[in-house]
Amino acid sequence: MAKEIIEGVTPTRMELLQIRKRKALAVKGHQLLSEKRDALVSSFFELIKKRKEKRKEMEEKLQEAYKSLIMAEMIMGEERLRYIADKMAREREVNVSKKNIMGVAIPKFEIEKAEMPEYSIFSTCAEFDEAVKKANEALEKLIEVAEIEGSVQMLAKEIEKTKRRVNALEYIFIPRLLNTITYIERQLEEREREDFFRRKRIKALLERHED
């Protein structure tokens, strides 16, 4: 199987110099992209570890909130609990911005601070207050997990894209440039040999003519 070279290349010394420059740039680009890929992979696994920790914290907060809610329901009754919970229900804004990891824009979530619920402390119990507190803490942990999940997805996409570029340079573009350099060098050497023998023949003819 013939080795691939750049199409339309002209085997000249000027072309050879240009191809060599392109090869040097490609090798440098391959090195930089490889370093970027390795750094992204390192950041990716750090986030995976962090995600596991934050998920555990979130699940613990949810369990604590659920236990406090069950206790509050036992003391207050389901109907009273639902009535107060409905009066307290409100939306909380989540602000979305971006931060940068190795040139990759990843999401950053920030939930607005929880306001003190408007209800009479005499109409609830300590377990209910604790459930509200734990639920707010769990929500904040949930937002942290969501931010990490988004970051993991964005980094995974960038890693895959960078890997494709590294592989394209390593297995396609750089070998093609090297093959092209070899092709041009052989063509130039062949021309030099032909020129040498041509000059030799001309010299021999001239010498015979002089005799």
CSV table of N, CA, C and O in Angstrom, one decimal, residues 78-204:
chain,number,residue,atom,x,y,z
A,78,GLU,N,-50.6,15.1,59.5
A,78,GLU,CA,-50.3,15.3,58.1
A,78,GLU,C,-51.0,16.5,57.6
A,78,GLU,O,-50.4,17.3,56.8
A,79,GLU,N,-52.2,16.7,58.0
A,79,GLU,CA,-53.0,17.9,57.4
A,79,GLU,C,-52.4,19.2,57.8
A,79,GLU,O,-52.3,20.1,57.0
A,80,ARG,N,-52.1,19.3,59.1
A,80,ARG,CA,-51.5,20.6,59.6
A,80,ARG,C,-50.1,20.8,58.9
A,80,ARG,O,-49.8,22.0,58.5
A,81,LEU,N,-49.3,19.8,58.8
A,81,LEU,CA,-48.0,19.9,58.1
A,81,LEU,C,-48.1,20.3,56.7
A,81,LEU,O,-47.4,21.2,56.3
A,82,ARG,N,-49.1,19.8,55.9
A,82,ARG,CA,-49.3,20.1,54.5
A,82,ARG,C,-49.7,21.6,54.4
A,82,ARG,O,-49.3,22.3,53.5
A,83,TYR,N,-50.6,22.0,55.3
A,83,TYR,CA,-51.1,23.4,55.3
A,83,TYR,C,-50.0,24.4,55.5
A,83,TYR,O,-49.9,25.4,54.7
A,84,ILE,N,-49.1,24.2,56.4
A,84,ILE,CA,-48.0,25.1,56.7
A,84,ILE,C,-47.0,25.0,55.6
A,84,ILE,O,-46.5,26.1,55.1
A,85,ALA,N,-46.8,23.8,55.1
A,85,ALA,CA,-45.8,23.7,54.0
A,85,ALA,C,-46.3,24.4,52.7
A,85,ALA,O,-45.5,25.1,52.0
A,86,ASP,N,-47.6,24.4,52.4
A,86,ASP,CA,-48.1,25.1,51.2
A,86,ASP,C,-48.0,26.6,51.4
A,86,ASP,O,-47.7,27.3,50.4
A,87,LYS,N,-48.2,27.1,52.6
A,87,LYS,CA,-48.1,28.5,52.8
A,87,LYS,C,-46.6,29.0,52.7
A,87,LYS,O,-46.3,30.1,52.3
A,88,MET,N,-45.7,28.1,53.0
A,88,MET,CA,-44.3,28.4,52.9
A,88,MET,C,-43.7,28.3,51.5
A,88,MET,O,-42.6,28.8,51.2
A,89,ALA,N,-44.4,27.5,50.6
A,89,ALA,CA,-43.8,27.2,49.3
A,89,ALA,C,-43.5,28.5,48.5
A,89,ALA,O,-44.3,29.4,48.4
A,90,ARG,N,-42.3,28.5,48.0
A,90,ARG,CA,-41.9,29.6,47.1
A,90,ARG,C,-40.7,29.2,46.3
A,90,ARG,O,-40.0,28.3,46.6
A,91,GLU,N,-40.6,29.8,45.1
A,91,GLU,CA,-39.5,29.5,44.2
A,91,GLU,C,-38.2,30.3,44.7
A,91,GLU,O,-38.3,31.4,45.2
A,92,ARG,N,-37.1,29.6,44.4
A,92,ARG,CA,-35.8,30.3,44.7
A,92,ARG,C,-35.0,30.3,43.3
A,92,ARG,O,-34.9,29.3,42.6
A,93,GLU,N,-34.5,31.5,43.0
A,93,GLU,CA,-33.8,31.7,41.8
A,93,GLU,C,-32.4,31.1,41.8
A,93,GLU,O,-31.7,31.1,42.8
A,94,VAL,N,-32.0,30.5,40.7
A,94,VAL,CA,-30.7,29.9,40.5
A,94,VAL,C,-30.0,30.8,39.4
A,94,VAL,O,-30.4,30.8,38.3
A,95,ASN,N,-28.9,31.5,39.8
A,95,ASN,CA,-28.1,32.2,38.9
A,95,ASN,C,-27.1,31.4,38.2
A,95,ASN,O,-26.4,30.6,38.8
A,96,VAL,N,-27.1,31.5,36.9
A,96,VAL,CA,-26.1,30.6,36.1
A,96,VAL,C,-25.1,31.5,35.5
A,96,VAL,O,-25.4,32.5,34.8
A,97,SER,N,-23.8,31.2,35.7
A,97,SER,CA,-22.7,31.9,35.1
A,97,SER,C,-21.7,30.8,34.6
A,97,SER,O,-22.0,29.6,34.5
A,98,LYS,N,-20.5,31.2,34.2
A,98,LYS,CA,-19.6,30.3,33.6
A,98,LYS,C,-18.2,30.5,34.3
A,98,LYS,O,-17.9,31.6,34.7
A,99,LYS,N,-17.5,29.4,34.4
A,99,LYS,CA,-16.1,29.6,34.8
A,99,LYS,C,-15.2,28.7,33.9
A,99,LYS,O,-15.7,28.0,33.1
A,100,ASN,N,-13.9,28.9,34.0
A,100,ASN,CA,-13.0,28.4,33.0
A,100,ASN,C,-12.1,27.3,33.6
A,100,ASN,O,-11.4,27.5,34.6
A,101,ILE,N,-12.1,26.1,32.9
A,101,ILE,CA,-11.1,25.1,33.3
A,101,ILE,C,-10.4,24.7,32.0
A,101,ILE,O,-11.0,24.1,31.1
A,102,MET,N,-9.1,25.0,31.9
A,102,MET,CA,-8.3,24.7,30.7
A,102,MET,C,-8.9,25.1,29.4
A,102,MET,O,-8.9,24.4,28.4
A,103,GLY,N,-9.4,26.3,29.4
A,103,GLY,CA,-10.0,26.9,28.2
A,103,GLY,C,-11.4,26.4,28.0
A,103,GLY,O,-12.0,26.7,26.9
A,104,VAL,N,-12.0,25.6,28.9
A,104,VAL,CA,-13.4,25.1,28.7
A,104,VAL,C,-14.3,25.8,29.6
A,104,VAL,O,-14.1,25.9,30.8
A,105,ALA,N,-15.4,26.4,29.0
A,105,ALA,CA,-16.4,27.1,29.8
A,105,ALA,C,-17.3,26.1,30.4
A,105,ALA,O,-18.0,25.4,29.7
A,106,ILE,N,-17.4,26.1,31.7
A,106,ILE,CA,-18.3,25.2,32.4
A,106,ILE,C,-19.2,25.9,33.3
A,106,ILE,O,-19.0,27.1,33.7
A,107,PRO,N,-20.4,25.4,33.5
A,107,PRO,CA,-21.5,26.1,34.2
A,107,PRO,C,-21.1,26.3,35.7
A,107,PRO,O,-20.5,25.5,36.4
A,108,LYS,N,-21.6,27.4,36.3
A,108,LYS,CA,-21.5,27.7,37.7
A,108,LYS,C,-22.9,28.1,38.2
A,108,LYS,O,-23.4,29.1,37.7
A,109,PHE,N,-23.4,27.4,39.1
A,109,PHE,CA,-24.8,27.7,39.6
A,109,PHE,C,-24.7,28.3,41.0
A,109,PHE,O,-23.8,27.9,41.8
A,110,GLU,N,-25.5,29.3,41.3
A,110,GLU,CA,-25.6,29.9,42.6
A,110,GLU,C,-27.0,30.1,42.9
A,110,GLU,O,-27.7,30.9,42.3
A,111,ILE,N,-27.5,29.5,44.0
A,111,ILE,CA,-28.9,29.7,44.4
A,111,ILE,C,-29.0,30.8,45.4
A,111,ILE,O,-28.1,31.0,46.2
A,112,GLU,N,-30.1,31.6,45.3
A,112,GLU,CA,-30.3,32.7,46.2
A,112,GLU,C,-30.5,32.2,47.6
A,112,GLU,O,-31.0,31.0,47.8
A,113,LYS,N,-30.1,33.0,48.6
A,113,LYS,CA,-30.2,32.6,50.0
A,113,LYS,C,-31.6,32.4,50.4
A,113,LYS,O,-32.5,33.1,50.0
A,114,ALA,N,-31.8,31.4,51.2
A,114,ALA,CA,-33.1,31.1,51.7
A,114,ALA,C,-33.6,32.1,52.8
A,114,ALA,O,-32.8,32.5,53.6
A,115,GLU,N,-34.8,32.6,52.6
A,115,GLU,CA,-35.3,33.5,53.6
A,115,GLU,C,-36.0,32.7,54.7
A,115,GLU,O,-36.4,31.6,54.6
A,116,MET,N,-36.1,33.4,55.9
A,116,MET,CA,-36.7,32.7,57.0
A,116,MET,C,-38.2,32.5,56.7
A,116,MET,O,-38.9,33.3,56.2
A,117,PRO,N,-38.7,31.2,56.9
A,117,PRO,CA,-40.1,30.9,56.6
A,117,PRO,C,-41.1,31.7,57.4
A,117,PRO,O,-40.8,32.0,58.6
A,118,GLU,N,-42.2,32.1,56.8
A,118,GLU,CA,-43.2,32.9,57.6
A,118,GLU,C,-44.3,32.0,58.1
A,118,GLU,O,-45.2,31.7,57.5
A,119,TYR,N,-44.0,31.6,59.4
A,119,TYR,CA,-45.0,30.9,60.1
A,119,TYR,C,-44.8,31.0,61.6
A,119,TYR,O,-43.7,31.4,62.0
A,120,SER,N,-45.8,30.8,62.3
A,120,SER,CA,-45.7,31.0,63.8
A,120,SER,C,-45.0,29.8,64.4
A,120,SER,O,-45.3,28.6,64.1
A,121,ILE,N,-44.0,30.0,65.2
A,121,ILE,CA,-43.3,28.9,65.8
A,121,ILE,C,-44.2,28.1,66.8
A,121,ILE,O,-43.9,27.0,67.1
A,122,PHE,N,-45.3,28.7,67.2
A,122,PHE,CA,-46.2,28.0,68.1
A,122,PHE,C,-47.1,27.1,67.3
A,122,PHE,O,-47.7,26.2,67.9
A,123,SER,N,-47.1,27.2,66.0
A,123,SER,CA,-48.0,26.3,65.2
A,123,SER,C,-47.2,25.1,64.7
A,123,SER,O,-47.7,24.2,64.0
A,124,THR,N,-45.9,25.1,64.9
A,124,THR,CA,-45.0,24.0,64.4
A,124,THR,C,-44.3,23.3,65.6
A,124,THR,O,-44.7,23.5,66.8
A,125,CYS,N,-43.2,22.6,65.3
A,125,CYS,CA,-42.4,22.0,66.4
A,125,CYS,C,-41.0,22.1,66.0
A,125,CYS,O,-40.6,22.4,64.8
A,126,ALA,N,-40.1,21.7,66.9
A,126,ALA,CA,-38.6,21.8,66.6
A,126,ALA,C,-38.3,20.9,65.4
A,126,ALA,O,-37.4,21.2,64.6
A,127,GLU,N,-38.9,19.7,65.4
A,127,GLU,CA,-38.6,18.8,64.3
A,127,GLU,C,-39.0,19.4,62.9
A,127,GLU,O,-38.3,19.1,61.9
A,128,PHE,N,-40.1,20.2,62.8
A,128,PHE,CA,-40.4,20.8,61.6
A,128,PHE,C,-39.4,21.8,61.2
A,128,PHE,O,-39.0,21.9,60.0
A,129,ASP,N,-39.0,22.7,62.2
A,129,ASP,CA,-37.9,23.7,61.9
A,129,ASP,C,-36.6,23.0,61.4
A,129,ASP,O,-36.0,23.5,60.5
A,130,GLU,N,-36.3,21.9,62.0
A,130,GLU,CA,-35.1,21.1,61.6
A,130,GLU,C,-35.3,20.6,60.2
A,130,GLU,O,-34.3,20.6,59.4
A,131,ALA,N,-36.5,20.1,59.9
A,131,ALA,CA,-36.7,19.6,58.5
A,131,ALA,C,-36.5,20.7,57.5
A,131,ALA,O,-36.0,20.4,56.4
A,132,VAL,N,-37.0,21.9,57.8
A,132,VAL,CA,-36.9,23.0,56.9
A,132,VAL,C,-35.4,23.3,56.7
A,132,VAL,O,-35.0,23.6,55.5
A,133,LYS,N,-34.7,23.4,57.8
A,133,LYS,CA,-33.3,23.7,57.7
A,133,LYS,C,-32.5,22.7,56.9
A,133,LYS,O,-31.7,23.0,56.0
A,134,LYS,N,-32.8,21.4,57.2
A,134,LYS,CA,-32.1,20.4,56.5
A,134,LYS,C,-32.4,20.3,55.0
A,134,LYS,O,-31.6,20.0,54.1
A,135,ALA,N,-33.7,20.6,54.7
A,135,ALA,CA,-34.1,20.6,53.3
A,135,ALA,C,-33.4,21.7,52.5
A,135,ALA,O,-33.0,21.5,51.3
A,136,ASN,N,-33.3,22.9,53.1
A,136,ASN,CA,-32.5,24.0,52.5
A,136,ASN,C,-31.1,23.6,52.2
A,136,ASN,O,-30.5,23.9,51.2
A,137,GLU,N,-30.5,23.0,53.2
A,137,GLU,CA,-29.1,22.5,53.1
A,137,GLU,C,-29.0,21.5,52.0
A,137,GLU,O,-28.0,21.5,51.2
A,138,ALA,N,-30.0,20.6,51.9
A,138,ALA,CA,-30.0,19.5,50.9
A,138,ALA,C,-30.1,20.2,49.5
A,138,ALA,O,-29.5,19.7,48.5
A,139,LEU,N,-30.9,21.2,49.4
A,139,LEU,CA,-31.1,21.9,48.1
A,139,LEU,C,-29.8,22.5,47.6
A,139,LEU,O,-29.5,22.5,46.5
A,140,GLU,N,-29.1,23.1,48.6
A,140,GLU,CA,-27.8,23.7,48.2
A,140,GLU,C,-26.8,22.7,47.8
A,140,GLU,O,-26.1,22.9,46.8
A,141,LYS,N,-26.8,21.5,48.4
A,141,LYS,CA,-26.0,20.4,48.0
A,141,LYS,C,-26.4,19.9,46.6
A,141,LYS,O,-25.5,19.5,45.8
A,142,LEU,N,-27.7,19.9,46.4
A,142,LEU,CA,-28.2,19.4,45.1
A,142,LEU,C,-27.7,20.4,44.0
A,142,LEU,O,-27.3,19.9,42.9
A,143,ILE,N,-27.7,21.7,44.2
A,143,ILE,CA,-27.2,22.6,43.2
A,143,ILE,C,-25.7,22.4,43.0
A,143,ILE,O,-25.2,22.5,41.9
A,144,GLU,N,-25.0,22.1,44.0
A,144,GLU,CA,-23.5,21.8,43.9
A,144,GLU,C,-23.3,20.6,43.0
A,144,GLU,O,-22.4,20.6,42.1
A,145,VAL,N,-24.1,19.6,43.3
A,145,VAL,CA,-24.0,18.3,42.5
A,145,VAL,C,-24.4,18.6,41.0
A,145,VAL,O,-23.7,18.1,40.1
A,146,ALA,N,-25.4,19.4,40.8
A,146,ALA,CA,-25.8,19.7,39.4
A,146,ALA,C,-24.7,20.5,38.7
A,146,ALA,O,-24.5,20.3,37.5
A,147,GLU,N,-24.0,21.4,39.4
A,147,GLU,CA,-22.9,22.2,38.8
A,147,GLU,C,-21.8,21.2,38.4
A,147,GLU,O,-21.2,21.3,37.3
A,148,ILE,N,-21.5,20.3,39.3
A,148,ILE,CA,-20.4,19.3,39.0
A,148,ILE,C,-20.8,18.4,37.8
A,148,ILE,O,-20.0,18.1,36.9
A,149,GLU,N,-22.1,18.0,37.8
A,149,GLU,CA,-22.5,17.1,36.7
A,149,GLU,C,-22.4,17.9,35.3
A,149,GLU,O,-21.9,17.3,34.4
A,150,GLY,N,-22.7,19.1,35.3
A,150,GLY,CA,-22.6,19.9,34.1
A,150,GLY,C,-21.1,20.1,33.7
A,150,GLY,O,-20.8,19.9,32.5
A,151,SER,N,-20.3,20.3,34.7
A,151,SER,CA,-18.8,20.4,34.4
A,151,SER,C,-18.2,19.1,33.9
A,151,SER,O,-17.4,19.1,33.0
A,152,VAL,N,-18.7,18.0,34.5
A,152,VAL,CA,-18.2,16.7,34.0
A,152,VAL,C,-18.6,16.4,32.6
A,152,VAL,O,-17.7,16.0,31.8
A,153,GLN,N,-19.8,16.8,32.2
A,153,GLN,CA,-20.3,16.6,30.8
A,153,GLN,C,-19.5,17.4,29.9
A,153,GLN,O,-19.1,17.0,28.8
A,154,MET,N,-19.3,18.7,30.2
A,154,MET,CA,-18.5,19.6,29.3
A,154,MET,C,-17.1,19.2,29.2
A,154,MET,O,-16.5,19.2,28.1
A,155,LEU,N,-16.4,18.8,30.3
A,155,LEU,CA,-15.1,18.3,30.2
A,155,LEU,C,-14.9,17.0,29.4
A,155,LEU,O,-14.0,16.9,28.6
A,156,ALA,N,-15.9,16.1,29.5
A,156,ALA,CA,-15.9,14.9,28.8
A,156,ALA,C,-16.0,15.2,27.3
A,156,ALA,O,-15.2,14.5,26.5
A,157,LYS,N,-16.8,16.1,26.9
A,157,LYS,CA,-16.9,16.5,25.5
A,157,LYS,C,-15.6,17.1,25.0
A,157,LYS,O,-15.1,16.8,23.9
A,158,GLU,N,-15.0,17.9,25.8
A,158,GLU,CA,-13.7,18.6,25.4
A,158,GLU,C,-12.6,17.6,25.3
A,158,GLU,O,-11.7,17.7,24.4
A,159,ILE,N,-12.6,16.6,26.2
A,159,ILE,CA,-11.6,15.6,26.2
A,159,ILE,C,-11.7,14.8,24.9
A,159,ILE,O,-10.7,14.5,24.2
A,160,GLU,N,-12.9,14.4,24.6
A,160,GLU,CA,-13.1,13.6,23.4
A,160,GLU,C,-12.7,14.4,22.1
A,160,GLU,O,-12.0,13.8,21.2
A,161,LYS,N,-13.0,15.7,22.1
A,161,LYS,CA,-12.7,16.5,20.9
A,161,LYS,C,-11.1,16.6,20.8
A,161,LYS,O,-10.6,16.5,19.7
A,162,THR,N,-10.5,16.8,22.0
A,162,THR,CA,-9.0,17.0,22.0
A,162,THR,C,-8.4,15.7,21.6
A,162,THR,O,-7.4,15.7,20.9
A,163,LYS,N,-8.9,14.6,22.1
A,163,LYS,CA,-8.3,13.3,21.7
A,163,LYS,C,-8.4,13.0,20.2
A,163,LYS,O,-7.4,12.5,19.6
A,164,ARG,N,-9.5,13.4,19.6
A,164,ARG,CA,-9.7,13.3,18.1
A,164,ARG,C,-8.6,14.1,17.4
A,164,ARG,O,-8.0,13.6,16.4
A,165,ARG,N,-8.4,15.3,17.9
A,165,ARG,CA,-7.4,16.2,17.2
A,165,ARG,C,-6.0,15.6,17.4
A,165,ARG,O,-5.2,15.7,16.5
A,166,VAL,N,-5.7,15.1,18.6
A,166,VAL,CA,-4.4,14.5,18.9
A,166,VAL,C,-4.1,13.3,17.9
A,166,VAL,O,-3.1,13.2,17.3
A,167,ASN,N,-5.2,12.5,17.8
A,167,ASN,CA,-5.0,11.3,17.0
A,167,ASN,C,-4.9,11.6,15.5
A,167,ASN,O,-4.2,11.0,14.8
A,168,ALA,N,-5.7,12.7,15.1
A,168,ALA,CA,-5.6,13.1,13.7
A,168,ALA,C,-4.2,13.6,13.4
A,168,ALA,O,-3.7,13.2,12.3
A,169,LEU,N,-3.6,14.3,14.3
A,169,LEU,CA,-2.2,14.8,14.0
A,169,LEU,C,-1.2,13.6,14.1
A,169,LEU,O,-0.4,13.5,13.2
A,170,GLU,N,-1.4,12.7,15.1
A,170,GLU,CA,-0.4,11.7,15.3
A,170,GLU,C,-0.5,10.6,14.2
A,170,GLU,O,0.6,10.1,13.7
A,171,TYR,N,-1.7,10.2,13.8
A,171,TYR,CA,-1.8,9.1,12.9
A,171,TYR,C,-2.2,9.5,11.4
A,171,TYR,O,-2.1,8.6,10.5
A,172,ILE,N,-2.5,10.7,11.1
A,172,ILE,CA,-2.9,11.1,9.8
A,172,ILE,C,-2.0,12.2,9.3
A,172,ILE,O,-1.2,12.1,8.3
A,173,PHE,N,-2.1,13.4,9.9
A,173,PHE,CA,-1.5,14.6,9.4
A,173,PHE,C,0.0,14.6,9.4
A,173,PHE,O,0.7,14.8,8.4
A,174,ILE,N,0.6,14.3,10.6
A,174,ILE,CA,2.1,14.2,10.7
A,174,ILE,C,2.7,13.1,9.8
A,174,ILE,O,3.6,13.4,9.1
A,175,PRO,N,2.1,11.9,9.8
A,175,PRO,CA,2.7,10.9,8.9
A,175,PRO,C,2.6,11.3,7.4
A,175,PRO,O,3.5,11.1,6.6
A,176,ARG,N,1.5,12.0,7.1
A,176,ARG,CA,1.4,12.5,5.7
A,176,ARG,C,2.4,13.5,5.3
A,176,ARG,O,3.0,13.5,4.2
A,177,LEU,N,2.7,14.4,6.3
A,177,LEU,CA,3.8,15.4,6.1
A,177,LEU,C,5.1,14.7,6.0
A,177,LEU,O,5.9,15.1,5.1
A,178,LEU,N,5.4,13.7,6.8
A,178,LEU,CA,6.7,13.0,6.8
A,178,LEU,C,6.8,12.3,5.4
A,178,LEU,O,7.9,12.3,4.8
A,179,ASN,N,5.7,11.6,5.0
A,179,ASN,CA,5.8,10.9,3.7
A,179,ASN,C,6.0,11.9,2.5
A,179,ASN,O,6.7,11.6,1.6
A,180,THR,N,5.4,13.1,2.7
A,180,THR,CA,5.6,14.1,1.6
A,180,THR,C,7.0,14.6,1.6
A,180,THR,O,7.6,14.8,0.5
A,181,ILE,N,7.6,14.8,2.8
A,181,ILE,CA,9.0,15.3,2.8
A,181,ILE,C,9.9,14.2,2.2
A,181,ILE,O,10.8,14.5,1.4
A,182,THR,N,9.6,12.9,2.5
A,182,THR,CA,10.4,11.8,1.9
A,182,THR,C,10.3,11.8,0.4
A,182,THR,O,11.3,11.6,-0.3
A,183,TYR,N,9.1,12.0,0.0
A,183,TYR,CA,8.8,12.0,-1.5
A,183,TYR,C,9.5,13.1,-2.2
A,183,TYR,O,10.2,12.8,-3.2
A,184,ILE,N,9.4,14.3,-1.6
A,184,ILE,CA,10.1,15.4,-2.3
A,184,ILE,C,11.6,15.2,-2.3
A,184,ILE,O,12.3,15.5,-3.3
A,185,GLU,N,12.2,14.8,-1.1
A,185,GLU,CA,13.6,14.5,-1.1
A,185,GLU,C,14.1,13.5,-2.1
A,185,GLU,O,15.1,13.7,-2.7
A,186,ARG,N,13.3,12.4,-2.3
A,186,ARG,CA,13.7,11.4,-3.3
A,186,ARG,C,13.6,12.0,-4.7
A,186,ARG,O,14.4,11.7,-5.6
A,187,GLN,N,12.5,12.8,-4.9
A,187,GLN,CA,12.4,13.4,-6.3
A,187,GLN,C,13.6,14.3,-6.6
A,187,GLN,O,14.1,14.3,-7.7
A,188,LEU,N,14.0,15.1,-5.6
A,188,LEU,CA,15.1,16.0,-5.7
A,188,LEU,C,16.4,15.3,-5.9
A,188,LEU,O,17.2,15.6,-6.8
A,189,GLU,N,16.6,14.2,-5.2
A,189,GLU,CA,17.8,13.4,-5.3
A,189,GLU,C,17.8,12.7,-6.7
A,189,GLU,O,18.9,12.7,-7.4
A,190,GLU,N,16.7,12.3,-7.2
A,190,GLU,CA,16.6,11.7,-8.5
A,190,GLU,C,16.9,12.7,-9.6
A,190,GLU,O,17.7,12.4,-10.6
A,191,ARG,N,16.4,13.9,-9.4
A,191,ARG,CA,16.8,15.0,-10.4
A,191,ARG,C,18.3,15.3,-10.4
A,191,ARG,O,18.9,15.5,-11.4
A,192,GLU,N,18.8,15.3,-9.2
A,192,GLU,CA,20.2,15.6,-9.1
A,192,GLU,C,21.1,14.6,-9.8
A,192,GLU,O,22.1,14.9,-10.4
A,193,ARG,N,20.7,13.3,-9.6
A,193,ARG,CA,21.4,12.2,-10.3
A,193,ARG,C,21.3,12.3,-11.8
A,193,ARG,O,22.3,12.1,-12.6
A,194,GLU,N,20.0,12.6,-12.3
A,194,GLU,CA,19.8,12.8,-13.7
A,194,GLU,C,20.7,13.9,-14.3
A,194,GLU,O,21.3,13.8,-15.3
A,195,ASP,N,20.7,15.1,-13.5
A,195,ASP,CA,21.5,16.2,-13.9
A,195,ASP,C,23.0,15.9,-14.0
A,195,ASP,O,23.7,16.3,-14.9
A,196,PHE,N,23.4,15.1,-13.0
A,196,PHE,CA,24.8,14.7,-12.9
A,196,PHE,C,25.2,13.9,-14.1
A,196,PHE,O,26.2,14.2,-14.8
A,197,PHE,N,24.4,12.9,-14.5
A,197,PHE,CA,24.7,12.0,-15.6
A,197,PHE,C,24.5,12.8,-16.9
A,197,PHE,O,25.3,12.5,-17.9
A,198,ARG,N,23.6,13.7,-17.0
A,198,ARG,CA,23.4,14.5,-18.2
A,198,ARG,C,24.6,15.4,-18.4
A,198,ARG,O,25.1,15.5,-19.5
A,199,ARG,N,25.1,16.0,-17.3
A,199,ARG,CA,26.3,16.8,-17.5
A,199,ARG,C,27.5,16.0,-17.9
A,199,ARG,O,28.4,16.4,-18.7
A,200,LYS,N,27.6,14.8,-17.3
A,200,LYS,CA,28.7,13.9,-17.6
A,200,LYS,C,28.7,13.5,-19.1
A,200,LYS,O,29.7,13.5,-19.8
A,201,ARG,N,27.5,13.2,-19.6
A,201,ARG,CA,27.3,12.8,-21.0
A,201,ARG,C,27.7,14.0,-21.9
A,201,ARG,O,28.4,13.9,-23.0
A,202,ILE,N,27.2,15.2,-21.6
A,202,ILE,CA,27.5,16.4,-22.3
A,202,ILE,C,29.0,16.7,-22.4
A,202,ILE,O,29.6,17.0,-23.4
A,203,LYS,N,29.7,16.5,-21.2
A,203,LYS,CA,31.1,16.7,-21.1
A,203,LYS,C,31.9,15.7,-22.0
A,203,LYS,O,32.8,16.1,-22.7
A,204,ALA,N,31.4,14.5,-22.0
A,204,ALA,CA,32.0,13.4,-22.8
A,204,ALA,C,31.9,13.7,-24.3
A,204,ALA,O,32.8,13.5,-25.1
